[in-house]
PDB file of C-alpha atoms in Angstrom:
ATOM      1  CA  LYS A   1      -0.119   0.008   0.054  1.00  0.00           C
ATOM      2  CA  ALA A   2       1.469   3.407  -0.888  1.00  0.00           C
ATOM      3  CA  GLY A   3       2.015   5.771   2.130  1.00  0.00           C
ATOM      4  CA  VAL A   4       0.838   9.321   2.429  1.00  0.00           C
ATOM      5  CA  THR A   5       2.060  11.669  -0.164  1.00  0.00           C
ATOM      6  CA  GLN A   6       2.387  15.460  -0.243  1.00  0.00           C
ATOM      7  CA  THR A   7       3.153  17.792  -2.765  1.00  0.00           C
ATOM      8  CA  PRO A   8       5.077  19.797  -3.383  1.00  0.00           C
ATOM      9  CA  ARG A   9       7.829  18.751  -0.940  1.00  0.00           C
ATOM     10  CA  TYR A  10       9.525  22.186  -0.989  1.00  0.00           C
ATOM     11  CA  LEU A  11       8.105  25.829  -1.791  1.00  0.00           C
ATOM     12  CA  ILE A  12       9.556  29.325  -1.610  1.00  0.00           C
ATOM     13  CA  LYS A  13       7.083  32.155  -1.408  1.00  0.00           C
ATOM     14  CA  THR A  14       7.085  35.871  -0.623  1.00  0.00           C
ATOM     15  CA  ARG A  15       5.298  37.619   2.146  1.00  0.00           C
ATOM     16  CA  GLY A  16       1.877  38.379   1.159  1.00  0.00           C
ATOM     17  CA  GLN A  17       1.427  35.557  -1.394  1.00  0.00           C
ATOM     18  CA  GLN A  18      -0.875  32.623  -0.766  1.00  0.00           C
ATOM     19  CA  VAL A  19       0.028  28.896  -0.876  1.00  0.00           C
ATOM     20  CA  THR A  20      -1.798  25.522  -1.360  1.00  0.00           C
ATOM     21  CA  LEU A  21      -0.236  22.352  -0.181  1.00  0.00           C
ATOM     22  CA  SER A  22      -1.700  18.913  -1.041  1.00  0.00           C
ATOM     23  CA  CYS A  23      -1.904  15.631   0.854  1.00  0.00           C
ATOM     24  CA  SER A  24      -2.959  12.252  -0.515  1.00  0.00           C
ATOM     25  CA  PRO A  25      -3.798   9.722   2.295  1.00  0.00           C
ATOM     26  CA  ILE A  26      -3.305   6.102   2.487  1.00  0.00           C
ATOM     27  CA  SER A  27      -5.861   4.421   0.306  1.00  0.00           C
ATOM     28  CA  GLY A  28      -8.950   3.657   2.608  1.00  0.00           C
ATOM     29  CA  HIS A  29      -8.228   6.248   5.119  1.00  0.00           C
ATOM     30  CA  ARG A  30     -10.877   8.660   5.572  1.00  0.00           C
ATOM     31  CA  SER A  31      -9.279  11.053   8.113  1.00  0.00           C
ATOM     32  CA  VAL A  32      -6.686  13.564   7.210  1.00  0.00           C
ATOM     33  CA  SER A  33      -4.965  15.933   9.819  1.00  0.00           C
ATOM     34  CA  TRP A  34      -2.669  18.605   9.199  1.00  0.00           C
ATOM     35  CA  TYR A  35       0.350  19.824  11.582  1.00  0.00           C
ATOM     36  CA  GLN A  36       2.778  22.583  11.512  1.00  0.00           C
ATOM     37  CA  GLN A  37       6.466  22.183  12.806  1.00  0.00           C
ATOM     38  CA  THR A  38       8.772  25.110  13.494  1.00  0.00           C
ATOM     39  CA  PRO A  39      12.045  25.022  15.469  1.00  0.00           C
ATOM     40  CA  GLY A  40      10.517  27.405  18.133  1.00  0.00           C
ATOM     41  CA  GLN A  41       6.846  26.013  18.603  1.00  0.00           C
ATOM     42  CA  GLY A  42       7.544  22.416  17.817  1.00  0.00           C
ATOM     43  CA  LEU A  43       4.503  20.543  16.300  1.00  0.00           C
ATOM     44  CA  GLN A  44       1.204  21.946  16.463  1.00  0.00           C
ATOM     45  CA  PHE A  45      -2.168  20.679  15.151  1.00  0.00           C
ATOM     46  CA  LEU A  46      -3.764  22.570  12.389  1.00  0.00           C
ATOM     47  CA  PHE A  47      -7.121  20.749  11.578  1.00  0.00           C
ATOM     48  CA  GLU A  48      -8.642  17.382  10.850  1.00  0.00           C
ATOM     49  CA  TYR A  49     -10.950  16.414   8.142  1.00  0.00           C
ATOM     50  CA  PHE A  50     -13.244  13.513   7.886  1.00  0.00           C
ATOM     51  CA  SER A  51     -15.663  12.867   5.033  1.00  0.00           C
ATOM     52  CA  GLU A  52     -15.124  16.498   3.578  1.00  0.00           C
ATOM     53  CA  THR A  53     -16.022  18.025   6.986  1.00  0.00           C
ATOM     54  CA  GLN A  54     -13.591  19.902   9.247  1.00  0.00           C
ATOM     55  CA  ARG A  55     -13.916  17.877  12.546  1.00  0.00           C
ATOM     56  CA  ASN A  56     -11.098  19.769  14.820  1.00  0.00           C
ATOM     57  CA  LYS A  57      -9.256  22.869  14.556  1.00  0.00           C
ATOM     58  CA  GLY A  58      -6.274  24.128  16.439  1.00  0.00           C
ATOM     59  CA  ASN A  59      -5.481  27.417  17.504  1.00  0.00           C
ATOM     60  CA  PHE A  60      -4.358  29.133  14.290  1.00  0.00           C
ATOM     61  CA  PRO A  61      -5.570  32.305  12.520  1.00  0.00           C
ATOM     62  CA  GLY A  62      -8.324  32.183   9.836  1.00  0.00           C
ATOM     63  CA  ARG A  63      -5.491  32.568   7.084  1.00  0.00           C
ATOM     64  CA  PHE A  64      -5.043  28.872   7.742  1.00  0.00           C
ATOM     65  CA  SER A  65      -7.832  26.955   5.980  1.00  0.00           C
ATOM     66  CA  GLY A  66      -8.270  23.506   4.272  1.00  0.00           C
ATOM     67  CA  ARG A  67     -10.603  21.159   2.706  1.00  0.00           C
ATOM     68  CA  GLN A  68     -11.136  17.544   1.920  1.00  0.00           C
ATOM     69  CA  PHE A  69     -12.189  16.070  -1.472  1.00  0.00           C
ATOM     70  CA  SER A  70     -14.656  13.121  -1.891  1.00  0.00           C
ATOM     71  CA  ASN A  71     -11.455  10.871  -2.488  1.00  0.00           C
ATOM     72  CA  SER A  72     -10.215  11.829   1.011  1.00  0.00           C
ATOM     73  CA  ARG A  73      -7.382  13.914  -0.556  1.00  0.00           C
ATOM     74  CA  SER A  74      -6.872  17.241   1.381  1.00  0.00           C
ATOM     75  CA  GLU A  75      -5.381  20.484   0.789  1.00  0.00           C
ATOM     76  CA  MET A  76      -4.585  23.244   2.893  1.00  0.00           C
ATOM     77  CA  ASN A  77      -4.278  26.935   2.160  1.00  0.00           C
ATOM     78  CA  VAL A  78      -2.404  29.693   3.813  1.00  0.00           C
ATOM     79  CA  SER A  79      -3.238  33.303   2.508  1.00  0.00           C
ATOM     80  CA  THR A  80      -1.166  36.476   3.217  1.00  0.00           C
ATOM     81  CA  LEU A  81       1.799  34.592   4.014  1.00  0.00           C
ATOM     82  CA  GLU A  82       4.005  35.998   6.896  1.00  0.00           C
ATOM     83  CA  LEU A  83       7.771  35.363   7.733  1.00  0.00           C
ATOM     84  CA  GLY A  84       6.458  33.322  10.595  1.00  0.00           C
ATOM     85  CA  ASP A  85       4.617  30.799   8.528  1.00  0.00           C
ATOM     86  CA  SER A  86       7.940  29.113   7.424  1.00  0.00           C
ATOM     87  CA  ALA A  87       7.628  25.688   8.600  1.00  0.00           C
ATOM     88  CA  LEU A  88       7.537  22.040   7.815  1.00  0.00           C
ATOM     89  CA  TYR A  89       3.659  21.059   7.024  1.00  0.00           C
ATOM     90  CA  LEU A  90       2.974  17.812   7.679  1.00  0.00           C
ATOM     91  CA  CYS A  91      -0.257  15.554   6.855  1.00  0.00           C
ATOM     92  CA  ALA A  92      -1.191  12.460   8.626  1.00  0.00           C
ATOM     93  CA  SER A  93      -4.139  10.033   7.686  1.00  0.00           C
ATOM     94  CA  SER A  94      -6.008   7.752   9.838  1.00  0.00           C
ATOM     95  CA  LEU A  95      -8.809   5.154   8.980  1.00  0.00           C
ATOM     96  CA  LEU A  96     -11.497   7.172  10.969  1.00  0.00           C
ATOM     97  CA  THR A  97     -11.853  10.321  12.848  1.00  0.00           C
ATOM     98  CA  SER A  98     -10.987  10.276  16.547  1.00  0.00           C
ATOM     99  CA  GLY A  99      -9.375  13.570  17.336  1.00  0.00           C
ATOM    100  CA  GLY A 100      -6.135  11.703  17.624  1.00  0.00           C
ATOM    101  CA  ALA A 101      -6.836   8.453  19.141  1.00  0.00           C
ATOM    102  CA  GLU A 102      -5.991   6.480  16.406  1.00  0.00           C
ATOM    103  CA  THR A 103      -2.780   5.378  14.796  1.00  0.00           C
ATOM    104  CA  GLN A 104      -1.614   8.154  12.313  1.00  0.00           C
ATOM    105  CA  TYR A 105       0.373   7.859   9.441  1.00  0.00           C
ATOM    106  CA  PHE A 106       2.349  10.747   8.607  1.00  0.00           C
ATOM    107  CA  GLY A 107       3.469  12.000   5.174  1.00  0.00           C
ATOM    108  CA  PRO A 108       7.131  13.121   4.231  1.00  0.00           C
ATOM    109  CA  GLY A 109       6.171  16.904   4.824  1.00  0.00           C
ATOM    110  CA  THR A 110       6.086  20.223   2.530  1.00  0.00           C
ATOM    111  CA  ARG A 111       8.883  22.428   3.695  1.00  0.00           C
ATOM    112  CA  LEU A 112       7.775  26.269   3.066  1.00  0.00           C
ATOM    113  CA  LEU A 113       9.993  29.140   3.240  1.00  0.00           C
ATOM    114  CA  VAL A 114       8.584  32.553   3.167  1.00  0.00           C
ATOM    115  CA  LEU A 115      10.910  35.356   2.195  1.00  0.00           C
TER     116      LEU A 115
ATOM    117  CA  LYS B   1       3.177  25.717  30.825  1.00  0.00           C
ATOM    118  CA  ASN B   2       2.841  23.078  28.104  1.00  0.00           C
ATOM    119  CA  GLU B   3       0.187  20.480  28.700  1.00  0.00           C
ATOM    120  CA  VAL B   4       2.536  17.815  27.398  1.00  0.00           C
ATOM    121  CA  GLU B   5       6.140  17.750  28.854  1.00  0.00           C
ATOM    122  CA  GLN B   6       8.845  15.463  27.779  1.00  0.00           C
ATOM    123  CA  SER B   7      12.327  15.072  29.244  1.00  0.00           C
ATOM    124  CA  PRO B   8      15.181  14.925  28.596  1.00  0.00           C
ATOM    125  CA  GLN B   9      15.364  17.473  25.820  1.00  0.00           C
ATOM    126  CA  ASN B  10      18.773  15.961  24.716  1.00  0.00           C
ATOM    127  CA  LEU B  11      20.230  12.653  25.726  1.00  0.00           C
ATOM    128  CA  THR B  12      23.615  11.109  24.344  1.00  0.00           C
ATOM    129  CA  ALA B  13      24.509   7.449  25.113  1.00  0.00           C
ATOM    130  CA  GLN B  14      26.811   4.888  24.061  1.00  0.00           C
ATOM    131  CA  GLU B  15      25.798   1.822  21.794  1.00  0.00           C
ATOM    132  CA  GLY B  16      24.058  -0.850  23.986  1.00  0.00           C
ATOM    133  CA  GLU B  17      22.842   1.350  26.727  1.00  0.00           C
ATOM    134  CA  PHE B  18      19.299   1.226  28.019  1.00  0.00           C
ATOM    135  CA  ILE B  19      17.331   4.643  27.161  1.00  0.00           C
ATOM    136  CA  THR B  20      14.570   5.952  29.012  1.00  0.00           C
ATOM    137  CA  ILE B  21      12.353   9.034  27.791  1.00  0.00           C
ATOM    138  CA  ASN B  22       9.569  10.437  29.729  1.00  0.00           C
ATOM    139  CA  CYS B  23       6.337  12.179  29.040  1.00  0.00           C
ATOM    140  CA  SER B  24       3.921  13.757  31.402  1.00  0.00           C
ATOM    141  CA  TYR B  25       0.522  15.386  30.707  1.00  0.00           C
ATOM    142  CA  SER B  26      -1.576  17.595  32.633  1.00  0.00           C
ATOM    143  CA  VAL B  27      -5.175  16.557  31.980  1.00  0.00           C
ATOM    144  CA  GLY B  28      -7.134  13.382  30.953  1.00  0.00           C
ATOM    145  CA  ILE B  29      -6.187  11.880  27.641  1.00  0.00           C
ATOM    146  CA  SER B  30      -7.952   9.401  25.257  1.00  0.00           C
ATOM    147  CA  ALA B  31      -4.553   8.221  23.993  1.00  0.00           C
ATOM    148  CA  LEU B  32      -0.824   8.754  23.839  1.00  0.00           C
ATOM    149  CA  HIS B  33       1.454   8.528  20.990  1.00  0.00           C
ATOM    150  CA  TRP B  34       5.103   8.058  20.527  1.00  0.00           C
ATOM    151  CA  LEU B  35       6.552   9.329  17.261  1.00  0.00           C
ATOM    152  CA  GLN B  36      10.080   9.060  15.968  1.00  0.00           C
ATOM    153  CA  GLN B  37      11.496  11.691  13.689  1.00  0.00           C
ATOM    154  CA  HIS B  38      14.666  11.331  11.533  1.00  0.00           C
ATOM    155  CA  PRO B  39      16.638  14.129  10.174  1.00  0.00           C
ATOM    156  CA  GLY B  40      14.943  15.205   7.049  1.00  0.00           C
ATOM    157  CA  GLY B  41      11.697  15.397   8.834  1.00  0.00           C
ATOM    158  CA  GLY B  42       9.737  12.217   8.261  1.00  0.00           C
ATOM    159  CA  ILE B  43       7.689  11.043  11.210  1.00  0.00           C
ATOM    160  CA  VAL B  44       7.089   7.519  12.011  1.00  0.00           C
ATOM    161  CA  SER B  45       4.304   6.368  14.540  1.00  0.00           C
ATOM    162  CA  LEU B  46       5.954   4.038  16.923  1.00  0.00           C
ATOM    163  CA  PHE B  47       3.007   3.472  19.599  1.00  0.00           C
ATOM    164  CA  MET B  48      -0.383   4.470  20.491  1.00  0.00           C
ATOM    165  CA  LEU B  49      -1.367   3.688  23.999  1.00  0.00           C
ATOM    166  CA  SER B  50      -4.236   4.349  26.327  1.00  0.00           C
ATOM    167  CA  SER B  51      -3.308   1.999  28.994  1.00  0.00           C
ATOM    168  CA  GLY B  52      -0.509  -0.721  29.969  1.00  0.00           C
ATOM    169  CA  LYS B  53       2.337  -1.421  28.048  1.00  0.00           C
ATOM    170  CA  LYS B  54       3.297  -2.257  24.330  1.00  0.00           C
ATOM    171  CA  LYS B  55       6.641  -3.940  22.993  1.00  0.00           C
ATOM    172  CA  HIS B  56       7.831  -3.738  19.460  1.00  0.00           C
ATOM    173  CA  GLY B  57      11.285  -5.183  18.955  1.00  0.00           C
ATOM    174  CA  ARG B  58      13.745  -3.303  21.308  1.00  0.00           C
ATOM    175  CA  LEU B  59      11.243  -0.606  22.027  1.00  0.00           C
ATOM    176  CA  ILE B  60       8.984  -0.674  24.956  1.00  0.00           C
ATOM    177  CA  ALA B  61       6.084   1.890  25.907  1.00  0.00           C
ATOM    178  CA  THR B  62       4.408   2.153  29.143  1.00  0.00           C
ATOM    179  CA  ILE B  63       1.633   4.494  30.628  1.00  0.00           C
ATOM    180  CA  ASN B  64       0.299   5.107  34.096  1.00  0.00           C
ATOM    181  CA  ILE B  65      -3.118   6.672  33.627  1.00  0.00           C
ATOM    182  CA  GLN B  66      -3.219   7.599  37.155  1.00  0.00           C
ATOM    183  CA  GLU B  67      -0.073   9.468  37.350  1.00  0.00           C
ATOM    184  CA  LYS B  68      -0.615  10.957  33.717  1.00  0.00           C
ATOM    185  CA  HIS B  69       2.966   9.825  32.695  1.00  0.00           C
ATOM    186  CA  SER B  70       4.319   7.798  29.960  1.00  0.00           C
ATOM    187  CA  SER B  71       7.726   6.395  29.178  1.00  0.00           C
ATOM    188  CA  LEU B  72       9.591   5.134  26.122  1.00  0.00           C
ATOM    189  CA  HIS B  73      12.170   2.614  26.762  1.00  0.00           C
ATOM    190  CA  ILE B  74      14.882   1.603  24.218  1.00  0.00           C
ATOM    191  CA  THR B  75      16.775  -1.591  25.006  1.00  0.00           C
ATOM    192  CA  ALA B  76      20.333  -2.554  23.588  1.00  0.00           C
ATOM    193  CA  SER B  77      20.339   0.996  21.870  1.00  0.00           C
ATOM    194  CA  HIS B  78      22.019   1.355  18.483  1.00  0.00           C
ATOM    195  CA  PRO B  79      23.393   4.450  16.551  1.00  0.00           C
ATOM    196  CA  ARG B  80      20.370   3.902  14.206  1.00  0.00           C
ATOM    197  CA  ASP B  81      18.104   4.772  17.054  1.00  0.00           C
ATOM    198  CA  SER B  82      19.383   8.259  16.876  1.00  0.00           C
ATOM    199  CA  ALA B  83      16.479  10.484  16.174  1.00  0.00           C
ATOM    200  CA  VAL B  84      13.999  12.801  17.774  1.00  0.00           C
ATOM    201  CA  TYR B  85      11.230  11.169  19.779  1.00  0.00           C
ATOM    202  CA  ILE B  86       8.260  12.928  20.412  1.00  0.00           C
ATOM    203  CA  CYS B  87       5.147  12.151  22.693  1.00  0.00           C
ATOM    204  CA  ALA B  88       1.790  13.430  21.516  1.00  0.00           C
ATOM    205  CA  ALA B  89      -1.349  13.291  23.621  1.00  0.00           C
ATOM    206  CA  ALA B  90      -5.178  13.331  22.359  1.00  0.00           C
ATOM    207  CA  LEU B  91      -6.146  15.508  25.369  1.00  0.00           C
ATOM    208  CA  GLY B  92      -9.799  15.570  27.129  1.00  0.00           C
ATOM    209  CA  GLY B  93     -11.910  14.076  24.450  1.00  0.00           C
ATOM    210  CA  GLY B  94      -9.604  14.825  21.421  1.00  0.00           C
ATOM    211  CA  ALA B  95     -11.478  17.513  20.245  1.00  0.00           C
ATOM    212  CA  ASP B  96      -8.362  19.568  19.854  1.00  0.00           C
ATOM    213  CA  GLY B  97      -6.441  17.168  17.977  1.00  0.00           C
ATOM    214  CA  LEU B  98      -2.994  15.924  19.222  1.00  0.00           C
ATOM    215  CA  THR B  99      -0.906  18.111  21.667  1.00  0.00           C
ATOM    216  CA  PHE B 100       2.804  17.704  21.143  1.00  0.00           C
ATOM    217  CA  GLY B 101       5.845  17.580  23.497  1.00  0.00           C
ATOM    218  CA  LYS B 102       8.917  19.373  22.399  1.00  0.00           C
ATOM    219  CA  GLY B 103      10.782  16.060  21.689  1.00  0.00           C
ATOM    220  CA  THR B 104      14.029  14.383  22.885  1.00  0.00           C
ATOM    221  CA  HIS B 105      16.992  14.394  20.804  1.00  0.00           C
ATOM    222  CA  LEU B 106      18.808  11.129  21.139  1.00  0.00           C
ATOM    223  CA  ILE B 107      22.157  10.491  20.036  1.00  0.00           C
ATOM    224  CA  ILE B 108      23.472   6.793  20.277  1.00  0.00           C
ATOM    225  CA  GLN B 109      27.388   6.900  19.789  1.00  0.00           C
ATOM    226  CA  PRO B 110      29.168   3.882  18.604  1.00  0.00           C
TER     227      PRO B 110
END
């Protein structure tokens, strides 16, 4: 079974731009969660999607949004990029939604640099 | 104060040593995860626990719900175990997703 894939793997943007990141979960997994990892804050939960619905959301501003499609693929969007948005963005999939009470399978991440 | 605290932050040991990494949390949880992250960023889920103990090869994870504490042990450590180990908790009912510890940077010297 193919693992979780994320595209693109690396991205450079400038302040004020917007960016869309994509995540394809393991086949059959219906839940996708997104995380941000920075050296200062570590890993932080962004949001979780299940069956095209956002189930949980972390403490991030409205510039961070996401969606999930009927095939469980998910995208996250960050608008009006700030320097502090430079981070590794990870997605993880699991069979069902559980707010973190299921084993999660992580993708390789997208490394975003905002200049 | 973080709701999930890990210790130590950094650990250097010699090959073959028994390693223990600790994780404590401040509220009730529905699950506790141990994750491994190698340089380059990839994260692998090692264990998910809600009670008791789990073992996989040389890795053992335990959790004490009453004391709100979990440990990850590595027996007969090897240089390939060098990585960052992160604990993550589904706090309360899990409505806020996973809350992560800051990670333990482990280096095993040959």
